[in-house]
Every structure is written in structure tokens, then in C-alpha cells.
């Protein structure tokens, strides 16, 4: 199956367990892979035969910035649900949510979760 990748989408949002995270917010980075049959688009060179990357990124942005979740696991799940609802041609989706500023007691680059969903 072919894939469309969107990487390093960066958003400021208010997800997390702690009150400080809800008040101060922080940066979240999202990577998205959508598995879709791109054979027709690869032959026709026609916009309507592919998935709009801009629309995918706007869907992710809306979910990340207009809802609030305690867990990045739930945020990733919500993004998967939104992407699968957006276009029936998308067969599977993988979302990785990075939380570079996670409030943990050790120095690290970032924490992330990866959520994978497919149509039934």
C-alpha cells in the first residue's frame, strides 16, 4: 500500500495531567502516515486522485488545538479517528505524538506515543 507522510507538524496546546500543563501549555509535534492507494494519482497527475496534504494537516491542527486531553495516547487516538473520518480512501493511519517538554524528573529529548488504526 502507498503512503502519504506528514512529519514534524508543530502545535502549541494544553494537553497533560497536571494543572500547570493546562494553564501554561506546551509544544507538541505530530508525525502522520496515511496508507492509501495512490496508483491512480501516480498515473493521472490529477489533484482529485490524491489526498490533500493541507486538509490532513488542518484536521490534525484542529484536533490538537481545540480539544484537551490528559494523555497523549488519547490525543493520538483522536487524531487517528479524525483522519479516518476525513477521507474514506485512507485505509490505515499511524500517528506519532511527541511531547518534548514532558514534566519528568530526567533530562531527555522527548517522549512520544505511536497509535495505529485501520478501517474494520
mmCIF file of N, CA and C in Angstrom:
data_model
loop_
_atom_site.group_PDB
_atom_site.id
_atom_site.type_symbol
_atom_site.label_atom_id
_atom_site.label_comp_id
_atom_site.label_asym_id
_atom_site.label_seq_id
_atom_site.Cartn_x
_atom_site.Cartn_y
_atom_site.Cartn_z
ATOM 1 N N UNK A 1 0.853 -1.183 0.000
ATOM 2 C CA UNK A 1 0.000 0.000 0.000
ATOM 3 C C UNK A 1 0.889 1.233 0.000
ATOM 4 N N UNK A 2 0.472 2.246 -0.713
ATOM 5 C CA UNK A 2 1.195 3.505 -0.790
ATOM 6 C C UNK A 2 0.944 4.313 0.481
ATOM 7 N N UNK A 3 1.777 5.326 0.700
ATOM 8 C CA UNK A 3 1.647 6.108 1.928
ATOM 9 C C UNK A 3 1.917 7.583 1.672
ATOM 10 N N UNK A 4 1.209 8.401 2.419
ATOM 11 C CA UNK A 4 1.455 9.836 2.474
ATOM 12 C C UNK A 4 1.969 10.122 3.880
ATOM 13 N N UNK A 5 3.083 10.855 3.962
ATOM 14 C CA UNK A 5 3.694 11.185 5.249
ATOM 15 C C UNK A 5 3.646 12.693 5.491
ATOM 16 N N UNK A 6 3.250 13.078 6.678
ATOM 17 C CA UNK A 6 3.376 14.453 7.143
ATOM 18 C C UNK A 6 4.226 14.370 8.399
ATOM 19 N N UNK A 7 5.307 15.113 8.435
ATOM 20 C CA UNK A 7 6.246 14.988 9.548
ATOM 21 C C UNK A 7 6.515 16.333 10.201
ATOM 22 N N UNK A 8 6.734 16.278 11.500
ATOM 23 C CA UNK A 8 7.134 17.442 12.300
ATOM 24 C C UNK A 8 6.113 18.571 12.273
ATOM 25 N N UNK A 9 4.818 18.211 12.304
ATOM 26 C CA UNK A 9 3.785 19.228 12.449
ATOM 27 C C UNK A 9 3.840 19.715 13.897
ATOM 28 N N UNK A 10 4.039 20.993 14.100
ATOM 29 C CA UNK A 10 4.260 21.527 15.445
ATOM 30 C C UNK A 10 3.095 22.414 15.865
ATOM 31 N N UNK A 11 2.590 22.171 17.083
ATOM 32 C CA UNK A 11 1.434 22.909 17.588
ATOM 33 C C UNK A 11 1.648 23.256 19.059
ATOM 34 N N UNK A 12 1.107 24.386 19.468
ATOM 35 C CA UNK A 12 1.088 24.754 20.879
ATOM 36 C C UNK A 12 -0.296 24.396 21.407
ATOM 37 N N UNK A 13 -0.320 23.612 22.493
ATOM 38 C CA UNK A 13 -1.602 23.153 23.031
ATOM 39 C C UNK A 13 -1.484 22.899 24.529
ATOM 40 N N UNK A 14 -2.580 22.413 25.128
ATOM 41 C CA UNK A 14 -2.698 22.348 26.585
ATOM 42 C C UNK A 14 -3.019 20.954 27.098
ATOM 43 N N UNK A 15 -2.385 19.938 26.567
ATOM 44 C CA UNK A 15 -2.639 18.562 26.980
ATOM 45 C C UNK A 15 -1.718 18.177 28.138
ATOM 46 N N UNK A 16 -2.226 17.330 29.020
ATOM 47 C CA UNK A 16 -1.406 16.817 30.112
ATOM 48 C C UNK A 16 -2.216 16.623 31.377
ATOM 49 N N UNK A 17 -1.641 15.866 32.297
ATOM 50 C CA UNK A 17 -2.310 15.550 33.557
ATOM 51 C C UNK A 17 -2.280 16.691 34.560
ATOM 52 N N UNK A 18 -1.247 17.504 34.484
ATOM 53 C CA UNK A 18 -1.012 18.484 35.542
ATOM 54 C C UNK A 18 -1.654 19.831 35.234
ATOM 55 N N UNK A 19 -2.104 20.501 36.290
ATOM 56 C CA UNK A 19 -2.749 21.802 36.161
ATOM 57 C C UNK A 19 -1.853 22.811 35.447
ATOM 58 N N UNK A 20 -0.549 22.733 35.704
ATOM 59 C CA UNK A 20 0.386 23.647 35.042
ATOM 60 C C UNK A 20 0.363 23.471 33.528
ATOM 61 N N UNK A 21 0.210 22.229 33.075
ATOM 62 C CA UNK A 21 0.152 21.964 31.632
ATOM 63 C C UNK A 21 -1.120 22.562 31.032
ATOM 64 N N UNK A 22 -2.216 22.510 31.788
ATOM 65 C CA UNK A 22 -3.475 23.075 31.319
ATOM 66 C C UNK A 22 -3.412 24.598 31.268
ATOM 67 N N UNK A 23 -2.660 25.196 32.166
ATOM 68 C CA UNK A 23 -2.572 26.656 32.221
ATOM 69 C C UNK A 23 -1.502 27.216 31.295
ATOM 70 N N UNK A 24 -0.335 26.603 31.292
ATOM 71 C CA UNK A 24 0.797 27.153 30.545
ATOM 72 C C UNK A 24 0.881 26.644 29.109
ATOM 73 N N UNK A 25 0.454 25.418 28.884
ATOM 74 C CA UNK A 25 0.556 24.812 27.561
ATOM 75 C C UNK A 25 1.992 24.451 27.212
ATOM 76 N N UNK A 26 2.163 23.828 26.072
ATOM 77 C CA UNK A 26 3.483 23.426 25.608
ATOM 78 C C UNK A 26 3.393 23.008 24.142
ATOM 79 N N UNK A 27 4.544 22.733 23.567
ATOM 80 C CA UNK A 27 4.611 22.343 22.165
ATOM 81 C C UNK A 27 4.418 20.829 22.032
ATOM 82 N N UNK A 28 3.691 20.442 20.995
ATOM 83 C CA UNK A 28 3.504 19.049 20.628
ATOM 84 C C UNK A 28 3.881 18.911 19.159
ATOM 85 N N UNK A 29 4.520 17.807 18.823
ATOM 86 C CA UNK A 29 4.916 17.551 17.446
ATOM 87 C C UNK A 29 4.232 16.269 16.996
ATOM 88 N N UNK A 30 3.645 16.309 15.808
ATOM 89 C CA UNK A 30 2.876 15.173 15.297
ATOM 90 C C UNK A 30 3.455 14.726 13.960
ATOM 91 N N UNK A 31 3.665 13.421 13.836
ATOM 92 C CA UNK A 31 4.016 12.777 12.573
ATOM 93 C C UNK A 31 2.826 11.916 12.182
ATOM 94 N N UNK A 32 2.488 11.939 10.901
ATOM 95 C CA UNK A 32 1.304 11.246 10.421
ATOM 96 C C UNK A 32 1.654 10.459 9.157
ATOM 97 N N UNK A 33 1.222 9.203 9.110
ATOM 98 C CA UNK A 33 1.330 8.403 7.893
ATOM 99 C C UNK A 33 -0.050 7.860 7.571
ATOM 100 N N UNK A 34 -0.482 8.080 6.330
ATOM 101 C CA UNK A 34 -1.763 7.565 5.850
ATOM 102 C C UNK A 34 -1.493 6.578 4.723
ATOM 103 N N UNK A 35 -2.019 5.366 4.869
ATOM 104 C CA UNK A 35 -1.882 4.377 3.808
ATOM 105 C C UNK A 35 -3.109 4.463 2.909
ATOM 106 N N UNK A 36 -2.825 4.670 1.627
ATOM 107 C CA UNK A 36 -3.886 4.888 0.646
ATOM 108 C C UNK A 36 -3.373 4.431 -0.713
ATOM 109 N N UNK A 37 -4.269 3.966 -1.542
ATOM 110 C CA UNK A 37 -3.882 3.552 -2.886
ATOM 111 C C UNK A 37 -3.674 4.804 -3.751
ATOM 112 N N UNK A 38 -2.433 5.058 -4.107
ATOM 113 C CA UNK A 38 -2.087 6.234 -4.910
ATOM 114 C C UNK A 38 -1.782 5.880 -6.368
ATOM 115 N N UNK A 39 -2.174 4.668 -6.778
ATOM 116 C CA UNK A 39 -1.873 4.248 -8.145
ATOM 117 C C UNK A 39 -2.487 5.188 -9.177
ATOM 118 N N UNK A 40 -3.751 5.533 -9.016
ATOM 119 C CA UNK A 40 -4.411 6.397 -9.990
ATOM 120 C C UNK A 40 -3.729 7.767 -10.047
ATOM 121 N N UNK A 41 -3.450 8.355 -8.884
ATOM 122 C CA UNK A 41 -2.791 9.669 -8.847
ATOM 123 C C UNK A 41 -1.409 9.613 -9.481
ATOM 124 N N UNK A 42 -0.714 8.493 -9.298
ATOM 125 C CA UNK A 42 0.633 8.365 -9.867
ATOM 126 C C UNK A 42 0.600 8.240 -11.392
ATOM 127 N N UNK A 43 -0.569 7.901 -11.931
ATOM 128 C CA UNK A 43 -0.710 7.777 -13.379
ATOM 129 C C UNK A 43 -1.337 9.014 -14.016
ATOM 130 N N UNK A 44 -2.332 9.610 -13.327
ATOM 131 C CA UNK A 44 -3.085 10.709 -13.936
ATOM 132 C C UNK A 44 -2.485 12.082 -13.669
ATOM 133 N N UNK A 45 -1.727 12.222 -12.592
ATOM 134 C CA UNK A 45 -1.200 13.526 -12.178
ATOM 135 C C UNK A 45 -2.334 14.505 -11.871
ATOM 136 N N UNK A 46 -3.477 13.974 -11.443
ATOM 137 C CA UNK A 46 -4.655 14.787 -11.165
ATOM 138 C C UNK A 46 -4.843 14.942 -9.652
ATOM 139 N N UNK A 47 -5.031 16.180 -9.224
ATOM 140 C CA UNK A 47 -5.193 16.510 -7.808
ATOM 141 C C UNK A 47 -6.310 15.708 -7.148
ATOM 142 N N UNK A 48 -7.433 15.542 -7.828
ATOM 143 C CA UNK A 48 -8.575 14.849 -7.228
ATOM 144 C C UNK A 48 -8.329 13.356 -7.003
ATOM 145 N N UNK A 49 -7.236 12.835 -7.528
ATOM 146 C CA UNK A 49 -6.922 11.416 -7.359
ATOM 147 C C UNK A 49 -5.994 11.151 -6.174
ATOM 148 N N UNK A 50 -5.687 12.187 -5.403
ATOM 149 C CA UNK A 50 -4.860 12.010 -4.216
ATOM 150 C C UNK A 50 -5.575 12.584 -3.001
ATOM 151 N N UNK A 51 -4.915 12.570 -1.877
ATOM 152 C CA UNK A 51 -5.437 13.137 -0.632
ATOM 153 C C UNK A 51 -4.744 14.479 -0.426
ATOM 154 N N UNK A 52 -5.501 15.503 -0.102
ATOM 155 C CA UNK A 52 -4.945 16.840 0.087
ATOM 156 C C UNK A 52 -4.116 16.892 1.373
ATOM 157 N N UNK A 53 -2.822 17.162 1.235
ATOM 158 C CA UNK A 53 -1.937 17.228 2.401
ATOM 159 C C UNK A 53 -2.352 18.368 3.326
ATOM 160 N N UNK A 54 -2.757 19.482 2.726
ATOM 161 C CA UNK A 54 -3.189 20.629 3.522
ATOM 162 C C UNK A 54 -4.399 20.311 4.374
ATOM 163 N N UNK A 55 -5.354 19.594 3.804
ATOM 164 C CA UNK A 55 -6.551 19.206 4.559
ATOM 165 C C UNK A 55 -6.188 18.259 5.697
ATOM 166 N N UNK A 56 -5.261 17.332 5.449
ATOM 167 C CA UNK A 56 -4.807 16.434 6.517
ATOM 168 C C UNK A 56 -4.191 17.235 7.663
ATOM 169 N N UNK A 57 -3.318 18.183 7.316
ATOM 170 C CA UNK A 57 -2.641 18.962 8.359
ATOM 171 C C UNK A 57 -3.630 19.829 9.128
ATOM 172 N N UNK A 58 -4.654 20.365 8.456
ATOM 173 C CA UNK A 58 -5.666 21.174 9.145
ATOM 174 C C UNK A 58 -6.506 20.318 10.093
ATOM 175 N N UNK A 59 -6.784 19.077 9.707
ATOM 176 C CA UNK A 59 -7.520 18.170 10.595
ATOM 177 C C UNK A 59 -6.719 17.918 11.862
ATOM 178 N N UNK A 60 -5.427 17.636 11.698
ATOM 179 C CA UNK A 60 -4.570 17.408 12.864
ATOM 180 C C UNK A 60 -4.533 18.666 13.726
ATOM 181 N N UNK A 61 -4.334 19.819 13.103
ATOM 182 C CA UNK A 61 -4.263 21.078 13.853
ATOM 183 C C UNK A 61 -5.532 21.318 14.667
ATOM 184 N N UNK A 62 -6.680 21.110 14.062
ATOM 185 C CA UNK A 62 -7.950 21.332 14.759
ATOM 186 C C UNK A 62 -8.078 20.437 15.991
ATOM 187 N N UNK A 63 -7.733 19.169 15.836
ATOM 188 C CA UNK A 63 -7.847 18.236 16.967
ATOM 189 C C UNK A 63 -6.865 18.600 18.074
ATOM 190 N N UNK A 64 -5.622 18.907 17.708
ATOM 191 C CA UNK A 64 -4.596 19.202 18.714
ATOM 192 C C UNK A 64 -4.900 20.502 19.448
ATOM 193 N N UNK A 65 -5.403 21.508 18.738
ATOM 194 C CA UNK A 65 -5.505 22.839 19.340
ATOM 195 C C UNK A 65 -6.887 23.205 19.875
ATOM 196 N N UNK A 66 -7.922 22.426 19.555
ATOM 197 C CA UNK A 66 -9.257 22.804 20.037
ATOM 198 C C UNK A 66 -9.835 21.838 21.066
ATOM 199 N N UNK A 67 -9.140 20.743 21.320
ATOM 200 C CA UNK A 67 -9.583 19.802 22.344
ATOM 201 C C UNK A 67 -8.481 19.686 23.398
ATOM 202 N N UNK A 68 -8.822 19.148 24.553
ATOM 203 C CA UNK A 68 -7.823 18.946 25.601
ATOM 204 C C UNK A 68 -7.915 17.518 26.110
ATOM 205 N N UNK A 69 -6.745 16.882 26.216
ATOM 206 C CA UNK A 69 -6.671 15.505 26.700
ATOM 207 C C UNK A 69 -5.638 15.411 27.802
ATOM 208 N N UNK A 70 -5.854 14.504 28.744
ATOM 209 C CA UNK A 70 -4.866 14.239 29.780
ATOM 210 C C UNK A 70 -3.659 13.496 29.225
ATOM 211 N N UNK A 71 -3.929 12.568 28.297
ATOM 212 C CA UNK A 71 -2.883 11.675 27.804
ATOM 213 C C UNK A 71 -2.597 11.912 26.327
ATOM 214 N N UNK A 72 -1.319 11.845 25.954
ATOM 215 C CA UNK A 72 -1.002 11.944 24.532
ATOM 216 C C UNK A 72 -1.456 10.676 23.801
ATOM 217 N N UNK A 73 -1.665 9.593 24.530
ATOM 218 C CA UNK A 73 -2.228 8.387 23.927
ATOM 219 C C UNK A 73 -3.631 8.686 23.383
ATOM 220 N N UNK A 74 -4.429 9.399 24.166
ATOM 221 C CA UNK A 74 -5.784 9.755 23.713
ATOM 222 C C UNK A 74 -5.732 10.777 22.590
ATOM 223 N N UNK A 75 -4.819 11.722 22.677
ATOM 224 C CA UNK A 75 -4.651 12.692 21.601
ATOM 225 C C UNK A 75 -4.331 11.973 20.290
ATOM 226 N N UNK A 76 -3.412 11.015 20.329
ATOM 227 C CA UNK A 76 -3.078 10.236 19.135
ATOM 228 C C UNK A 76 -4.269 9.471 18.602
ATOM 229 N N UNK A 77 -5.059 8.885 19.502
ATOM 230 C CA UNK A 77 -6.257 8.159 19.083
ATOM 231 C C UNK A 77 -7.275 9.075 18.426
ATOM 232 N N UNK A 78 -7.454 10.270 18.980
ATOM 233 C CA UNK A 78 -8.399 11.236 18.406
ATOM 234 C C UNK A 78 -7.947 11.679 17.014
ATOM 235 N N UNK A 79 -6.644 11.851 16.833
ATOM 236 C CA UNK A 79 -6.131 12.225 15.513
ATOM 237 C C UNK A 79 -6.407 11.104 14.516
ATOM 238 N N UNK A 80 -6.147 9.865 14.906
ATOM 239 C CA UNK A 80 -6.440 8.726 14.014
ATOM 240 C C UNK A 80 -7.904 8.707 13.620
ATOM 241 N N UNK A 81 -8.787 8.881 14.586
ATOM 242 C CA UNK A 81 -10.223 8.866 14.305
ATOM 243 C C UNK A 81 -10.600 9.974 13.326
ATOM 244 N N UNK A 82 -10.073 11.169 13.541
ATOM 245 C CA UNK A 82 -10.382 12.298 12.674
ATOM 246 C C UNK A 82 -9.890 12.098 11.257
ATOM 247 N N UNK A 83 -8.699 11.542 11.116
ATOM 248 C CA UNK A 83 -8.137 11.309 9.782
ATOM 249 C C UNK A 83 -8.930 10.239 9.037
ATOM 250 N N UNK A 84 -9.296 9.158 9.718
ATOM 251 C CA UNK A 84 -10.073 8.103 9.060
ATOM 252 C C UNK A 84 -11.464 8.600 8.661
ATOM 253 N N UNK A 85 -12.027 9.531 9.435
ATOM 254 C CA UNK A 85 -13.332 10.098 9.092
ATOM 255 C C UNK A 85 -13.230 11.074 7.919
ATOM 256 N N UNK A 86 -12.066 11.668 7.745
ATOM 257 C CA UNK A 86 -11.891 12.704 6.735
ATOM 258 C C UNK A 86 -12.027 12.193 5.308
ATOM 259 N N UNK A 87 -11.471 11.017 5.028
ATOM 260 C CA UNK A 87 -11.472 10.532 3.644
ATOM 261 C C UNK A 87 -11.528 9.010 3.649
ATOM 262 N N UNK A 88 -12.550 8.456 3.010
ATOM 263 C CA UNK A 88 -12.756 7.002 3.028
ATOM 264 C C UNK A 88 -11.688 6.249 2.243
ATOM 265 N N UNK A 89 -10.887 6.949 1.448
ATOM 266 C CA UNK A 89 -9.815 6.292 0.694
ATOM 267 C C UNK A 89 -8.632 5.929 1.589
ATOM 268 N N UNK A 90 -8.542 6.560 2.748
ATOM 269 C CA UNK A 90 -7.453 6.258 3.684
ATOM 270 C C UNK A 90 -7.781 4.942 4.373
ATOM 271 N N UNK A 91 -6.930 3.930 4.181
ATOM 272 C CA UNK A 91 -7.181 2.605 4.734
ATOM 273 C C UNK A 91 -6.632 2.422 6.142
ATOM 274 N N UNK A 92 -5.476 3.033 6.406
ATOM 275 C CA UNK A 92 -4.838 2.928 7.715
ATOM 276 C C UNK A 92 -4.127 4.228 8.005
ATOM 277 N N UNK A 93 -3.901 4.464 9.287
ATOM 278 C CA UNK A 93 -3.204 5.675 9.692
ATOM 279 C C UNK A 93 -2.292 5.360 10.879
ATOM 280 N N UNK A 94 -1.139 6.000 10.882
ATOM 281 C CA UNK A 94 -0.209 5.906 12.014
ATOM 282 C C UNK A 94 0.080 7.328 12.467
ATOM 283 N N UNK A 95 -0.052 7.574 13.752
ATOM 284 C CA UNK A 95 0.205 8.884 14.321
ATOM 285 C C UNK A 95 1.239 8.741 15.424
ATOM 286 N N UNK A 96 2.243 9.580 15.383
ATOM 287 C CA UNK A 96 3.198 9.665 16.491
ATOM 288 C C UNK A 96 3.086 11.064 17.072
ATOM 289 N N UNK A 97 2.799 11.138 18.374
ATOM 290 C CA UNK A 97 2.717 12.411 19.085
ATOM 291 C C UNK A 97 3.934 12.528 19.986
ATOM 292 N N UNK A 98 4.710 13.584 19.755
ATOM 293 C CA UNK A 98 5.901 13.869 20.563
ATOM 294 C C UNK A 98 5.558 14.962 21.568
ATOM 295 N N UNK A 99 6.044 14.783 22.770
ATOM 296 C CA UNK A 99 5.852 15.779 23.828
ATOM 297 C C UNK A 99 7.242 16.160 24.346
ATOM 298 N N UNK A 100 7.899 17.106 23.676
ATOM 299 C CA UNK A 100 9.286 17.422 24.031
ATOM 300 C C UNK A 100 9.454 18.005 25.438
ATOM 301 N N UNK A 101 8.418 18.647 25.955
ATOM 302 C CA UNK A 101 8.537 19.277 27.272
ATOM 303 C C UNK A 101 7.837 18.518 28.375
ATOM 304 N N UNK A 102 7.772 17.214 28.269
ATOM 305 C CA UNK A 102 7.070 16.417 29.282
ATOM 306 C C UNK A 102 7.681 16.657 30.663
ATOM 307 N N UNK A 103 6.825 16.885 31.666
ATOM 308 C CA UNK A 103 7.323 17.152 33.019
ATOM 309 C C UNK A 103 7.762 15.863 33.721
ATOM 310 N N UNK A 104 8.980 15.446 33.446
ATOM 311 C CA UNK A 104 9.534 14.243 34.058
ATOM 312 C C UNK A 104 10.841 14.608 34.750
ATOM 313 N N UNK A 105 11.268 13.812 35.714
ATOM 314 C CA UNK A 105 12.435 14.170 36.524
ATOM 315 C C UNK A 105 13.792 13.799 35.914
ATOM 316 N N UNK A 106 13.845 13.542 34.607
ATOM 317 C CA UNK A 106 15.119 13.232 33.961
ATOM 318 C C UNK A 106 15.241 14.071 32.694
ATOM 319 N N UNK A 107 16.460 14.369 32.308
ATOM 320 C CA UNK A 107 16.685 15.105 31.074
ATOM 321 C C UNK A 107 16.515 14.163 29.892
ATOM 322 N N UNK A 108 15.722 14.584 28.916
ATOM 323 C CA UNK A 108 15.517 13.748 27.735
ATOM 324 C C UNK A 108 15.138 14.628 26.562
ATOM 325 N N UNK A 109 15.242 14.093 25.362
ATOM 326 C CA UNK A 109 14.881 14.838 24.171
ATOM 327 C C UNK A 109 13.382 15.004 24.037
ATOM 328 N N UNK A 110 12.651 13.924 24.139
ATOM 329 C CA UNK A 110 11.193 13.972 24.024
ATOM 330 C C UNK A 110 10.618 12.607 24.362
ATOM 331 N N UNK A 111 9.360 12.628 24.712
ATOM 332 C CA UNK A 111 8.602 11.397 24.864
ATOM 333 C C UNK A 111 7.592 11.366 23.735
ATOM 334 N N UNK A 112 7.245 10.176 23.270
ATOM 335 C CA UNK A 112 6.254 10.081 22.213
ATOM 336 C C UNK A 112 5.470 8.780 22.360
ATOM 337 N N UNK A 113 4.290 8.793 21.749
ATOM 338 C CA UNK A 113 3.499 7.574 21.614
ATOM 339 C C UNK A 113 3.169 7.410 20.135
ATOM 340 N N UNK A 114 2.963 6.178 19.738
ATOM 341 C CA UNK A 114 2.578 5.879 18.357
ATOM 342 C C UNK A 114 1.289 5.076 18.390
ATOM 343 N N UNK A 115 0.297 5.568 17.661
ATOM 344 C CA UNK A 115 -1.013 4.923 17.601
ATOM 345 C C UNK A 115 -1.276 4.525 16.148
ATOM 346 N N UNK A 116 -1.705 3.290 15.922
ATOM 347 C CA UNK A 116 -2.019 2.785 14.589
ATOM 348 C C UNK A 116 -3.466 2.335 14.547
ATOM 349 N N UNK A 117 -4.195 2.774 13.517
ATOM 350 C CA UNK A 117 -5.589 2.352 13.353
ATOM 351 C C UNK A 117 -5.863 2.046 11.888
ATOM 352 N N UNK A 118 -6.760 1.086 11.669
ATOM 353 C CA UNK A 118 -7.170 0.714 10.313
ATOM 354 C C UNK A 118 -8.680 0.632 10.255
ATOM 355 N N UNK A 119 -9.203 0.713 9.064
ATOM 356 C CA UNK A 119 -10.636 0.525 8.881
ATOM 357 C C UNK A 119 -10.983 -0.937 9.175
ATOM 358 N N UNK A 120 -12.164 -1.168 9.694
ATOM 359 C CA UNK A 120 -12.598 -2.540 10.015
ATOM 360 C C UNK A 120 -12.850 -3.323 8.763
#
